[in-house]
Short mmCIF file of N, CA and C in Angstrom, two decimals:
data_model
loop_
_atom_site.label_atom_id
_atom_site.label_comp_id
_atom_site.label_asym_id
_atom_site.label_seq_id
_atom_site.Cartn_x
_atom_site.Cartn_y
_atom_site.Cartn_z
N UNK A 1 128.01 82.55 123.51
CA UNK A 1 127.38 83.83 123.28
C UNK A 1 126.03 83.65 122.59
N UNK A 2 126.18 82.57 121.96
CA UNK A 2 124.84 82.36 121.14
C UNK A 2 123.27 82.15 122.24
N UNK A 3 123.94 81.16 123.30
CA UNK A 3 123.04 80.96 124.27
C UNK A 3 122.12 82.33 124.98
N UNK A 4 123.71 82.96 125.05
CA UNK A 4 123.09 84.00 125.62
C UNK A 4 121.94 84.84 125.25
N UNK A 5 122.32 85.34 123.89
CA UNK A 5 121.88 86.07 122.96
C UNK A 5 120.03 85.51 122.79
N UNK A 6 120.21 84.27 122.88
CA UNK A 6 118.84 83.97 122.16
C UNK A 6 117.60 83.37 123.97
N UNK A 7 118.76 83.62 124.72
CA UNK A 7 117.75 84.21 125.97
C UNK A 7 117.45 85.13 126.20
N UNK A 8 118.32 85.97 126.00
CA UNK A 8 117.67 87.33 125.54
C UNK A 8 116.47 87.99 124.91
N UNK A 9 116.90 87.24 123.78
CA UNK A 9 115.55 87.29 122.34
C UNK A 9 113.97 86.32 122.92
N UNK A 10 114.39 85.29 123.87
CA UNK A 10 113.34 84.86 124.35
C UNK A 10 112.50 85.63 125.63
N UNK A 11 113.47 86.40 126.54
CA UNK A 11 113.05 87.17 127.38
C UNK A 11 112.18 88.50 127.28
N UNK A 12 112.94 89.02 126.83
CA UNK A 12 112.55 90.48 126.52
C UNK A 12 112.07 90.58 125.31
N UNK A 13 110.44 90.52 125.82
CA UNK A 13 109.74 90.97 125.53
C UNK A 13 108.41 91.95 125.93
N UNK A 14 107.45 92.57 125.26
CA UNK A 14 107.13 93.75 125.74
C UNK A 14 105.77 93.16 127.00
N UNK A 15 105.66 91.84 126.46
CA UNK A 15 104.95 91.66 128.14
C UNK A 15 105.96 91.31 129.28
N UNK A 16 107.18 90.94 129.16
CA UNK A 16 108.61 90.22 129.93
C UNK A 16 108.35 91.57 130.57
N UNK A 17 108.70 92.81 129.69
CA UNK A 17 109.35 94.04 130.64
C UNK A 17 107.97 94.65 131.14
N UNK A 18 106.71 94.07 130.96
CA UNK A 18 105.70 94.38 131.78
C UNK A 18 105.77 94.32 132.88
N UNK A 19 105.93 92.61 133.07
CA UNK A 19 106.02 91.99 134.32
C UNK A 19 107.16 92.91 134.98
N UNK A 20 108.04 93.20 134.45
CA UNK A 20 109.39 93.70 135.43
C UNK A 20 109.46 95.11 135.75
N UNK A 21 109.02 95.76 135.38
CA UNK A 21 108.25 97.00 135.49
C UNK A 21 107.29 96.87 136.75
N UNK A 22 106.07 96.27 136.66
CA UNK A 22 105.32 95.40 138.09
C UNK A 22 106.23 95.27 139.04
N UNK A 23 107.13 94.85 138.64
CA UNK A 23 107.87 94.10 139.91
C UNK A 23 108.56 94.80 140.64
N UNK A 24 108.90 95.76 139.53
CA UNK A 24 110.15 96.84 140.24
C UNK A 24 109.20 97.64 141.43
N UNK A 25 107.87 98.04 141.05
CA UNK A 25 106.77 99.33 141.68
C UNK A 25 106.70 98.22 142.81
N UNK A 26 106.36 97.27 142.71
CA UNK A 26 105.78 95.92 144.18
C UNK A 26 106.98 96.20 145.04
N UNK A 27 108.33 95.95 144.41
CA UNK A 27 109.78 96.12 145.09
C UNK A 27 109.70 96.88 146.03
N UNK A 28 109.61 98.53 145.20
CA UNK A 28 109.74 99.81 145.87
C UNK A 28 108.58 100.24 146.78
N UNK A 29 108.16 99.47 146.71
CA UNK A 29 106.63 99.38 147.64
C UNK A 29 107.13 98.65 148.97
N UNK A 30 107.42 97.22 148.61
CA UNK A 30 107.86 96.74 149.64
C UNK A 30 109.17 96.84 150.27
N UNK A 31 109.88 97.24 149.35
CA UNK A 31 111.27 97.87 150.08
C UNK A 31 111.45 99.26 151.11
N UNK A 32 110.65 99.58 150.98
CA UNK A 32 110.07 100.89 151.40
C UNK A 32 109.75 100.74 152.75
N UNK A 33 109.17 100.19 153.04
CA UNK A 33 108.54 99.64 154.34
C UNK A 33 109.35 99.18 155.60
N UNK A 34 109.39 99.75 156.54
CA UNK A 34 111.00 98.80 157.37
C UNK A 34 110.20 97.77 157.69
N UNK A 35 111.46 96.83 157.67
CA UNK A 35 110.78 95.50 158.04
C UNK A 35 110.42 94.62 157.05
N UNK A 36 110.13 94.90 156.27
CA UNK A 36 109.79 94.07 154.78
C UNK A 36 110.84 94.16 153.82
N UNK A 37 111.85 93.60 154.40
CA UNK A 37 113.13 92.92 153.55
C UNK A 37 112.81 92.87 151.82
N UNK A 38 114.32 92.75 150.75
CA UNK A 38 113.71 92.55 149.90
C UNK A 38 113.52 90.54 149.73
N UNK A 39 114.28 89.91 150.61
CA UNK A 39 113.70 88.62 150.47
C UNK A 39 112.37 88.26 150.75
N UNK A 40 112.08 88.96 151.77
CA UNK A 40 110.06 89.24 152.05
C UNK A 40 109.33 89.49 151.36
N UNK A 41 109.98 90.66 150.59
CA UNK A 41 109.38 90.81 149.41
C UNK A 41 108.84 89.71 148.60
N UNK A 42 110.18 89.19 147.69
CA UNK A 42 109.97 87.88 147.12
C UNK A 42 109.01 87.17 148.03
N UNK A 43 109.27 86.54 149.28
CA UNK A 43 108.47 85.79 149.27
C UNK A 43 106.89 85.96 149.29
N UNK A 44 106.81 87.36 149.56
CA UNK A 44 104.95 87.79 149.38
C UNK A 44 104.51 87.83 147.84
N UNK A 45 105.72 87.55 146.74
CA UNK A 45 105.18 87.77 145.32
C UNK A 45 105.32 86.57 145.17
N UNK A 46 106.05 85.88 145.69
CA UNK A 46 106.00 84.04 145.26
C UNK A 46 104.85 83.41 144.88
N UNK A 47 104.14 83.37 145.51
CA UNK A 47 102.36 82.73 145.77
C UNK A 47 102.09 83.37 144.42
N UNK A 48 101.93 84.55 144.05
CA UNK A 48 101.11 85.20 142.69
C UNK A 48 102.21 84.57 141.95
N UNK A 49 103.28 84.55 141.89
CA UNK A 49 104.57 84.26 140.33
C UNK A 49 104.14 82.84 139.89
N UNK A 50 103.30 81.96 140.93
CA UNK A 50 102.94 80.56 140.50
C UNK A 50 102.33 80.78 139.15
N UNK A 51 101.35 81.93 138.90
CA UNK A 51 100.17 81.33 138.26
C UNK A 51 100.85 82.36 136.88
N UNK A 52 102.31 82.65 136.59
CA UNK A 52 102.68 83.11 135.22
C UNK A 52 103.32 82.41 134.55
N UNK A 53 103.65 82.45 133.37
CA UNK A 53 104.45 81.94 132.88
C UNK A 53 105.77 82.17 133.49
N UNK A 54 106.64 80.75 133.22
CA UNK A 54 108.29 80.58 134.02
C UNK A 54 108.61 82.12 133.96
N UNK A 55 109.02 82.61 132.46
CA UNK A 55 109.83 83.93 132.14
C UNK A 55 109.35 84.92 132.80
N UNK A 56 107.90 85.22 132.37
CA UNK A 56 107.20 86.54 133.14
C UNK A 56 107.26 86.10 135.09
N UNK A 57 107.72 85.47 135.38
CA UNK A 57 107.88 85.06 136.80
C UNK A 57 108.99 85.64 137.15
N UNK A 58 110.10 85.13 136.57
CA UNK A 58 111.36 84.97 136.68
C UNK A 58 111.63 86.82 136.90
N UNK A 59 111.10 87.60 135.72
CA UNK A 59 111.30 88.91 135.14
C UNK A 59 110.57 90.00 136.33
N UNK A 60 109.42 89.21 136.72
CA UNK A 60 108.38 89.93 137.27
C UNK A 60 109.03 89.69 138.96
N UNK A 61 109.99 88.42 139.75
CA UNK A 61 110.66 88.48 141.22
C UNK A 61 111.94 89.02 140.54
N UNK A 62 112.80 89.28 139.67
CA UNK A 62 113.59 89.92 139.38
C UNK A 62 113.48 91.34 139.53
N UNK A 63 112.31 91.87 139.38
CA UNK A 63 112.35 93.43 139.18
C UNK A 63 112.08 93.32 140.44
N UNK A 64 110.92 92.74 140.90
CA UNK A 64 111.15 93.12 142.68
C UNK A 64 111.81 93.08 143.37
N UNK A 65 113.18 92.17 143.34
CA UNK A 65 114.21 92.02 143.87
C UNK A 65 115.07 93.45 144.22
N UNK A 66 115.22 93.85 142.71
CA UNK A 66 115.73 95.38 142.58
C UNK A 66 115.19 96.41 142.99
N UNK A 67 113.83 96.22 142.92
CA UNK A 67 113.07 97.36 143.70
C UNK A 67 113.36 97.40 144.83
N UNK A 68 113.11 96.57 146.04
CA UNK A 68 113.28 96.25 147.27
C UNK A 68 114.27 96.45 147.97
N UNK A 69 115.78 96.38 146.87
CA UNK A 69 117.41 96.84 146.96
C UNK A 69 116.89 98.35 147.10
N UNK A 70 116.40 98.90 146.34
CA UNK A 70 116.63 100.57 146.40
C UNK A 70 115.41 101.12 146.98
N UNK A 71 114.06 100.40 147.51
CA UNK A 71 112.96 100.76 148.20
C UNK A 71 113.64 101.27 149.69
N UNK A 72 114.62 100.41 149.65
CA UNK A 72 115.48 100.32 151.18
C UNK A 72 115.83 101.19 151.42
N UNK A 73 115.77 102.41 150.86
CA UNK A 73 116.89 103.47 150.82
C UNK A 73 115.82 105.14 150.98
N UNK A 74 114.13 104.45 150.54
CA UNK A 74 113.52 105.56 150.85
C UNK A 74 113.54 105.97 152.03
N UNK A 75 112.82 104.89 153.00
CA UNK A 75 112.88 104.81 154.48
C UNK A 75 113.79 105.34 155.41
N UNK A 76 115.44 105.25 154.65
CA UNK A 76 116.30 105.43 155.62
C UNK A 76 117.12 106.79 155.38
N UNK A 77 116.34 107.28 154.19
CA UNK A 77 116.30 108.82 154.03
C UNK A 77 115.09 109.70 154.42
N UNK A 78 113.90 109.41 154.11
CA UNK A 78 113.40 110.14 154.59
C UNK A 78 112.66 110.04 155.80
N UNK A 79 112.67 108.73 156.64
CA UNK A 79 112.28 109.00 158.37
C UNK A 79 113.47 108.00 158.99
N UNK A 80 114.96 108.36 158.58
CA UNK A 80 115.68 107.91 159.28
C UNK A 80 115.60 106.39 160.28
N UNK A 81 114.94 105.13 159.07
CA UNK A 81 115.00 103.72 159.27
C UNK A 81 115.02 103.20 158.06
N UNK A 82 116.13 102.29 157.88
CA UNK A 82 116.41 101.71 156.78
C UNK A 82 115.31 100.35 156.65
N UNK A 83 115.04 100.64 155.22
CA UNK A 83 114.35 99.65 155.17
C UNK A 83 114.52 97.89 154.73
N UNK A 84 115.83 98.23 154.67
CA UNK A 84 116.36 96.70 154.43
C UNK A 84 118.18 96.99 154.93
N UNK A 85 118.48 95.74 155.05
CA UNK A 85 119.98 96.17 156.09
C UNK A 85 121.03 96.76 155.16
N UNK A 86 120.87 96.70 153.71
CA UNK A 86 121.56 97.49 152.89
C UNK A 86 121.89 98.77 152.54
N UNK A 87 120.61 99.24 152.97
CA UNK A 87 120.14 100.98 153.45
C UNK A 87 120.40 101.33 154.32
N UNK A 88 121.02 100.57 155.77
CA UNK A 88 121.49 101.21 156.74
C UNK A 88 122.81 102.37 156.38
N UNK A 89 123.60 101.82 155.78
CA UNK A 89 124.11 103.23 155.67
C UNK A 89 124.04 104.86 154.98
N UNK A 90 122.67 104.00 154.14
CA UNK A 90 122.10 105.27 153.36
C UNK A 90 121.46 106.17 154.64
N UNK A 91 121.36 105.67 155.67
CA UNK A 91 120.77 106.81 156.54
C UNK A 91 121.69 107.49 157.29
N UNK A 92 123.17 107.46 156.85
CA UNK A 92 124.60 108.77 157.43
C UNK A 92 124.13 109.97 156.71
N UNK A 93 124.00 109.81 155.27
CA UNK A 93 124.07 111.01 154.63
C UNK A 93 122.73 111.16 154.22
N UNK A 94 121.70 110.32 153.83
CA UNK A 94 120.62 110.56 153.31
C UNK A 94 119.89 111.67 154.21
N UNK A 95 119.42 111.14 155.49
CA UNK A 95 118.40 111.20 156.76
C UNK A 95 119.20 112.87 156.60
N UNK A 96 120.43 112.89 156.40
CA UNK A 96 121.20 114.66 157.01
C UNK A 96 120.63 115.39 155.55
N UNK A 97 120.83 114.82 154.41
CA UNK A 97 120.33 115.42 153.38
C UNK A 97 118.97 115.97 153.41
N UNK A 98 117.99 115.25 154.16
CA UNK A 98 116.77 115.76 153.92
C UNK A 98 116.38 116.25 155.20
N UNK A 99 116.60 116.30 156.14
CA UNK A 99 116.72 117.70 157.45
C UNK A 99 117.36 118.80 156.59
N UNK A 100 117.88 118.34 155.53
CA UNK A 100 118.49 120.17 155.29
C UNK A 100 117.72 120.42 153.83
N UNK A 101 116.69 119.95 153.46
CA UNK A 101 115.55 120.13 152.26
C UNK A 101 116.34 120.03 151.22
N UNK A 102 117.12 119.03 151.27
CA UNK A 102 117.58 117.88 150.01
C UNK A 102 117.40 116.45 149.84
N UNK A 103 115.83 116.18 150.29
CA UNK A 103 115.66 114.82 150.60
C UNK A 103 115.35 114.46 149.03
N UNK A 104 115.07 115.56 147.75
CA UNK A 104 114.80 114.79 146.33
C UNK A 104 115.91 114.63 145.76
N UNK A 105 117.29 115.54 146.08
CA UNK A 105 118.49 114.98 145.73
C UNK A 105 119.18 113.80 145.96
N UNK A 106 118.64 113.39 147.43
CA UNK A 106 119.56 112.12 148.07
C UNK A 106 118.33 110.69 147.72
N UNK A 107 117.38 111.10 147.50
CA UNK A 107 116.76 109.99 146.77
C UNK A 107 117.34 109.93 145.27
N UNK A 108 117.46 110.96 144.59
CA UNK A 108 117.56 110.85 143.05
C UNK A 108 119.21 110.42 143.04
N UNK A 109 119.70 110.66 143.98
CA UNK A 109 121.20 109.92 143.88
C UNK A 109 121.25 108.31 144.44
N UNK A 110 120.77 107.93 145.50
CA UNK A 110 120.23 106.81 145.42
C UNK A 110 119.51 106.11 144.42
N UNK A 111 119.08 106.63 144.01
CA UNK A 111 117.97 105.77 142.85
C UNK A 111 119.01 105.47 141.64
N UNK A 112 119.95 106.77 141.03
CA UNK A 112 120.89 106.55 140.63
C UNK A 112 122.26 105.26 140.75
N UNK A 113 122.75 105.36 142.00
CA UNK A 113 123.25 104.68 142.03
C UNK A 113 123.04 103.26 141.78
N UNK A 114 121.61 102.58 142.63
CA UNK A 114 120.82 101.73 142.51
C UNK A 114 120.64 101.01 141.59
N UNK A 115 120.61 101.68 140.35
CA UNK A 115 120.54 101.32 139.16
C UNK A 115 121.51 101.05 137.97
N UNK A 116 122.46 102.28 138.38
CA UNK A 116 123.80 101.64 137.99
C UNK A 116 124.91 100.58 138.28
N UNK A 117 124.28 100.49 139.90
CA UNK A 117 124.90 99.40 140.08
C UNK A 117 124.35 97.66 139.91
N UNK A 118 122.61 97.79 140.18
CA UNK A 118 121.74 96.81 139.12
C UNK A 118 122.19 96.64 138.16
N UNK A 119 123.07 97.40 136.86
CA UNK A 119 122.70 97.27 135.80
C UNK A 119 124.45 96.94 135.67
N UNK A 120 125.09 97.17 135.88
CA UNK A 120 126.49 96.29 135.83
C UNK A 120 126.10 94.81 136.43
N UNK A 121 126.14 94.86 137.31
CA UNK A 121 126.05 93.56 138.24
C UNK A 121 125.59 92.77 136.99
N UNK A 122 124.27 92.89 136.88
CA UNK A 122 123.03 92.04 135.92
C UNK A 122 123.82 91.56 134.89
N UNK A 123 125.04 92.43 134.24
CA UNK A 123 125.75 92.59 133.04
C UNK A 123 126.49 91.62 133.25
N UNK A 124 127.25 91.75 134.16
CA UNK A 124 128.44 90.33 134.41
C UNK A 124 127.98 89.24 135.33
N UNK A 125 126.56 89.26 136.08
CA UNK A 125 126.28 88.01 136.07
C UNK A 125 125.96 87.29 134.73
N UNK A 126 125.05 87.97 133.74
CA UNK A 126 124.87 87.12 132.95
C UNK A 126 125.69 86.99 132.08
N UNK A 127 126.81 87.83 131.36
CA UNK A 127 127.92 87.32 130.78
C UNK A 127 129.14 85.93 131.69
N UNK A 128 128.90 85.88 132.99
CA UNK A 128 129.50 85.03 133.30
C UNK A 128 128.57 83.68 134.29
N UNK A 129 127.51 83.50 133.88
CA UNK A 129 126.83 82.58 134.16
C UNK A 129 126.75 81.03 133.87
N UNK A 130 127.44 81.20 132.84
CA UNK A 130 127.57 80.12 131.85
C UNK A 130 128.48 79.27 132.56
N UNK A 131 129.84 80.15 132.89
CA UNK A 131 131.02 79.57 133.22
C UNK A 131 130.85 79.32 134.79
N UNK A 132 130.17 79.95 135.28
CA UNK A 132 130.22 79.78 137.01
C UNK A 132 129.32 78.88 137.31
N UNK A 133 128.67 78.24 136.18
CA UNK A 133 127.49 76.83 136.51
C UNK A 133 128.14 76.41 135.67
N UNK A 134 129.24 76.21 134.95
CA UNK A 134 130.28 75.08 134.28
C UNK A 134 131.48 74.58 135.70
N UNK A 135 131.95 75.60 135.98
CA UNK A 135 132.27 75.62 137.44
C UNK A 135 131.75 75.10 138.38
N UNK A 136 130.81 75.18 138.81
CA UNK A 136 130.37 74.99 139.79
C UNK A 136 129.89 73.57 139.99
N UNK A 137 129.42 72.89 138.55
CA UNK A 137 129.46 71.16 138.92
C UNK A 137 130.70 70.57 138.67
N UNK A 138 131.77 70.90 138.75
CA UNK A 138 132.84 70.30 138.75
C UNK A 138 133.00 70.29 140.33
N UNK A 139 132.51 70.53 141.21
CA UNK A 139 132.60 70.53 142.53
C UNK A 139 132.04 69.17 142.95
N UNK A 140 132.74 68.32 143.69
CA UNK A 140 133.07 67.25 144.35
C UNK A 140 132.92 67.38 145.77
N UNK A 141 133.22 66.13 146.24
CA UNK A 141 133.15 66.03 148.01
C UNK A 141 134.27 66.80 148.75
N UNK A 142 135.47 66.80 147.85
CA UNK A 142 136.73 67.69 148.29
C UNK A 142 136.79 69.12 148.28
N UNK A 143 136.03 69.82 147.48
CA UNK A 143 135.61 70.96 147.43
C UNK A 143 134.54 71.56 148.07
N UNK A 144 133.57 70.41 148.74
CA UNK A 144 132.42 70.85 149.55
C UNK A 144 133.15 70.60 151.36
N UNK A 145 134.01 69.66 151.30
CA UNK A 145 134.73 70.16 152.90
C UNK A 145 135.05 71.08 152.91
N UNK A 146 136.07 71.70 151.84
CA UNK A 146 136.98 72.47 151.85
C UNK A 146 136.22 73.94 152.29
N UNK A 147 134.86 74.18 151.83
CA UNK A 147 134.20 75.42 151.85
C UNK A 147 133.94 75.08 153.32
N UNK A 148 133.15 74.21 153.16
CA UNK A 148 132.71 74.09 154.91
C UNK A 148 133.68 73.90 155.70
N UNK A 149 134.65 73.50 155.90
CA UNK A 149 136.19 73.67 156.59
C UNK A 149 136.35 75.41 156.41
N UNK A 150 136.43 75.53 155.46
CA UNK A 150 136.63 77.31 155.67
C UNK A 150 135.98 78.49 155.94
N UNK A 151 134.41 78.06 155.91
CA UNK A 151 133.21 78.67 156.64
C UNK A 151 132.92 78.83 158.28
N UNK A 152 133.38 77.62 158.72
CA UNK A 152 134.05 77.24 160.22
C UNK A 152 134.72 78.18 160.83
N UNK A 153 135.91 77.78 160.02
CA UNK A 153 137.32 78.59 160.59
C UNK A 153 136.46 80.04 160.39
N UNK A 154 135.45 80.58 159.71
CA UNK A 154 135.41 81.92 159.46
C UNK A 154 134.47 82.03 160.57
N UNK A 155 133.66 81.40 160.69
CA UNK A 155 132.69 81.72 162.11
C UNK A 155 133.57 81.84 163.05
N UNK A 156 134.20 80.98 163.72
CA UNK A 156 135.32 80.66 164.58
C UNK A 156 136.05 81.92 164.79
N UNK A 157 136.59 82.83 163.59
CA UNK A 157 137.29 83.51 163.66
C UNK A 157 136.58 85.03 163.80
N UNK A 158 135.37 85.16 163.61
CA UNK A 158 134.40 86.35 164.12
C UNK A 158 134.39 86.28 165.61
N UNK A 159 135.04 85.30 166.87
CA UNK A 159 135.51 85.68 167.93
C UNK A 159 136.38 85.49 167.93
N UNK A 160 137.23 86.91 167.84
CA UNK A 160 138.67 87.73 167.52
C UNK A 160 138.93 87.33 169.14
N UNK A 161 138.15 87.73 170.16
CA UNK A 161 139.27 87.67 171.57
C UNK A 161 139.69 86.38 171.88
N UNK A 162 138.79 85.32 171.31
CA UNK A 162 139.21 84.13 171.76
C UNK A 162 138.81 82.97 170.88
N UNK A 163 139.83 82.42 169.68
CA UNK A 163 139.76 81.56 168.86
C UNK A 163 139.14 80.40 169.37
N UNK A 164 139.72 80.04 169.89
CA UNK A 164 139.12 78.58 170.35
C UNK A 164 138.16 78.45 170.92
N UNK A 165 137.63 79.64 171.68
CA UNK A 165 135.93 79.37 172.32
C UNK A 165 135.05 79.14 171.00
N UNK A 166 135.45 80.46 170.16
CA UNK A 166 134.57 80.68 168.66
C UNK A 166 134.43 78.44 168.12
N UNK A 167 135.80 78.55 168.02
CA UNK A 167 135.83 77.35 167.05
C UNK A 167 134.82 76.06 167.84
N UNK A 168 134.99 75.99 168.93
CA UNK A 168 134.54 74.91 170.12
C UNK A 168 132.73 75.03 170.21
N UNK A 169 132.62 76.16 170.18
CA UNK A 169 131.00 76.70 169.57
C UNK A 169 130.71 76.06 168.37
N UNK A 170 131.03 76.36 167.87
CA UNK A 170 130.94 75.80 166.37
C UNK A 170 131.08 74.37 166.35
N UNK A 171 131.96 73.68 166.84
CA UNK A 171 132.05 71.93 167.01
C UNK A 171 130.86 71.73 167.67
N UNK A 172 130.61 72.59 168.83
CA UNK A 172 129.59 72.03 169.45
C UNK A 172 128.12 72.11 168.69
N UNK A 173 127.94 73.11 167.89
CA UNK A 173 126.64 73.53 167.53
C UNK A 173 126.85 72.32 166.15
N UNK A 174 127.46 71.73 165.68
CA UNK A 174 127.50 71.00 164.62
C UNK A 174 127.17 69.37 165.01
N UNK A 175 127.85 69.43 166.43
CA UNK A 175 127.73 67.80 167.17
C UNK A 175 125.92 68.31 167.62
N UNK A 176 125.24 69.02 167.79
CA UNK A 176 124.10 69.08 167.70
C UNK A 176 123.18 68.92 166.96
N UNK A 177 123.35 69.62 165.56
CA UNK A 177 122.92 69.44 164.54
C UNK A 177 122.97 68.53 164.12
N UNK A 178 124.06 67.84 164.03
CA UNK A 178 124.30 66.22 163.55
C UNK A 178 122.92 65.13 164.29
N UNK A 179 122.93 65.30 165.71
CA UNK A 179 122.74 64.79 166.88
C UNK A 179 120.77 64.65 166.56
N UNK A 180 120.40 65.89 166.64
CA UNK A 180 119.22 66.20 166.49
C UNK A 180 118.43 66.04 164.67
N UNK A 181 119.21 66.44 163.88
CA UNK A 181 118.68 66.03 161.97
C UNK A 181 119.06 64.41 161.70
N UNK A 182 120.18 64.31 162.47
CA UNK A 182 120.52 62.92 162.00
C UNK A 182 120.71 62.97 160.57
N UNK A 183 121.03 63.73 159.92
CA UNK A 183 121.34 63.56 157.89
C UNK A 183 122.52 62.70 158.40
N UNK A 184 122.57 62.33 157.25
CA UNK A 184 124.14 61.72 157.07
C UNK A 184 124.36 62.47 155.83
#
C-alpha cells in the first residue's frame, strides 16, 4: 500500500492532471470521429508524449485513452456511427434518443456512465497491479503453452459448425507462420 500511495503522491500533480485533462479533450476529439479508434488515438499522441516527462506522458495517453472510450459514443448517438467498436451499441438507444430531441440526455448518460465505469476499473486496476505483475512473472514455459493451447482451441472453436475445419485452419496458419518468421 505504501507503493501505491507514494505513486500517487508522485503522480498527481497539478501539472500531471494538466496533462490528463489535455488528453481527455484530444480523446474526445479523436474518439469522436468514426474511424479514429481510441488506439489511433494513442498512436497520433505517441510522437508528441516523446518530448514529456515519463509521468506527464503516461497521464496525458491515459486521459486520451478514456476520452476516446467515451468520444465513441458521440458519433453513434448523434449521426448514428459509432465511433469506436465499443459504441456500437450505444447507437440502439442513443441514435433513437436523439431523433426524439433527447440527444443531451443520452450523451449526459453516456458520459456518465463512461466515467463511472473509468473510475472503478482505474480503482481496481491499480489496487491490484501489484499482485497481477507478481503473478504474472511467475509464468513459465508451461503456462505460456497452456494459454496458447487454449487460445487455439478458442479460435478453433469460433467455428461452431465444424470443429475440426476451425482447428486445421489454425494448424495450418501456424505451420505458416512458423514456415515464413522462422522464430524459434
Amino acid at each position: 500500500m505504501d507503493v501505491f500511495l507514494s505513486v500517487v503522491n508522485e503522480t498527481v500533480t497539478w501539472v500531471g492532471v494538466l496533462y490528463l485533462v489535455c488528453g481527455v479533450f484530444v480523446g474526445i476529439l479523436g474518439g469522436s470521429l468514426p474511424g479514429i479508434s481510441p488506439s489511433m488515438t494513442i498512436s497520433l499522441l505517441l510522437p508528441m508524449s516523446l518530448y514529456f516527462s515519463t509521468n506527464n506522458a503516461l497521464m496525458a495517453l491515459i486521459g486520451a485513452y478514456m476520452g476516446a472510450m467515451y468520444g465513441g459514443s458521440i458519433s453513434a448517438i448523434l449521426i448514428n456511427t459509432p465511433g469506436s467498436a465499443s459504441a456500437a451499441a450505444t447507437v440502439l438507444d442513443g441514435y433513437e434518443m436523439a431523433k426524439n430531441n433527447q440527444a443531451g440526455k443520452a450523451l449526459g448518460m453516456s458520459l456518465s456512465a463512461s466515467c463511472t465505469g473509468g473510475l472503478i476499473g482505474s480503482i481496481i486496476l491499480m489496487l491490484s497491479a501489484n499482485l497481477l505483475a507478481k503473478l504474472s512473472l511467475k509464468f513459465g514455459p508451461p503456462e505460456y503453452f497452456g494459454i496458447m493451447l487454449f487460445t487455439l482451441v478458442l479460435i478453433a472453436g469460433i467455428c461452431s459448425d465444424n470443429f475440426w475445419k476451425g482447428l486445421s485452419l489454425v494448424a495450418l496458419g501456424l505451420f505458416f507462420w512458423r514456415h515464413w518468421c522462422g522464430s524459434d
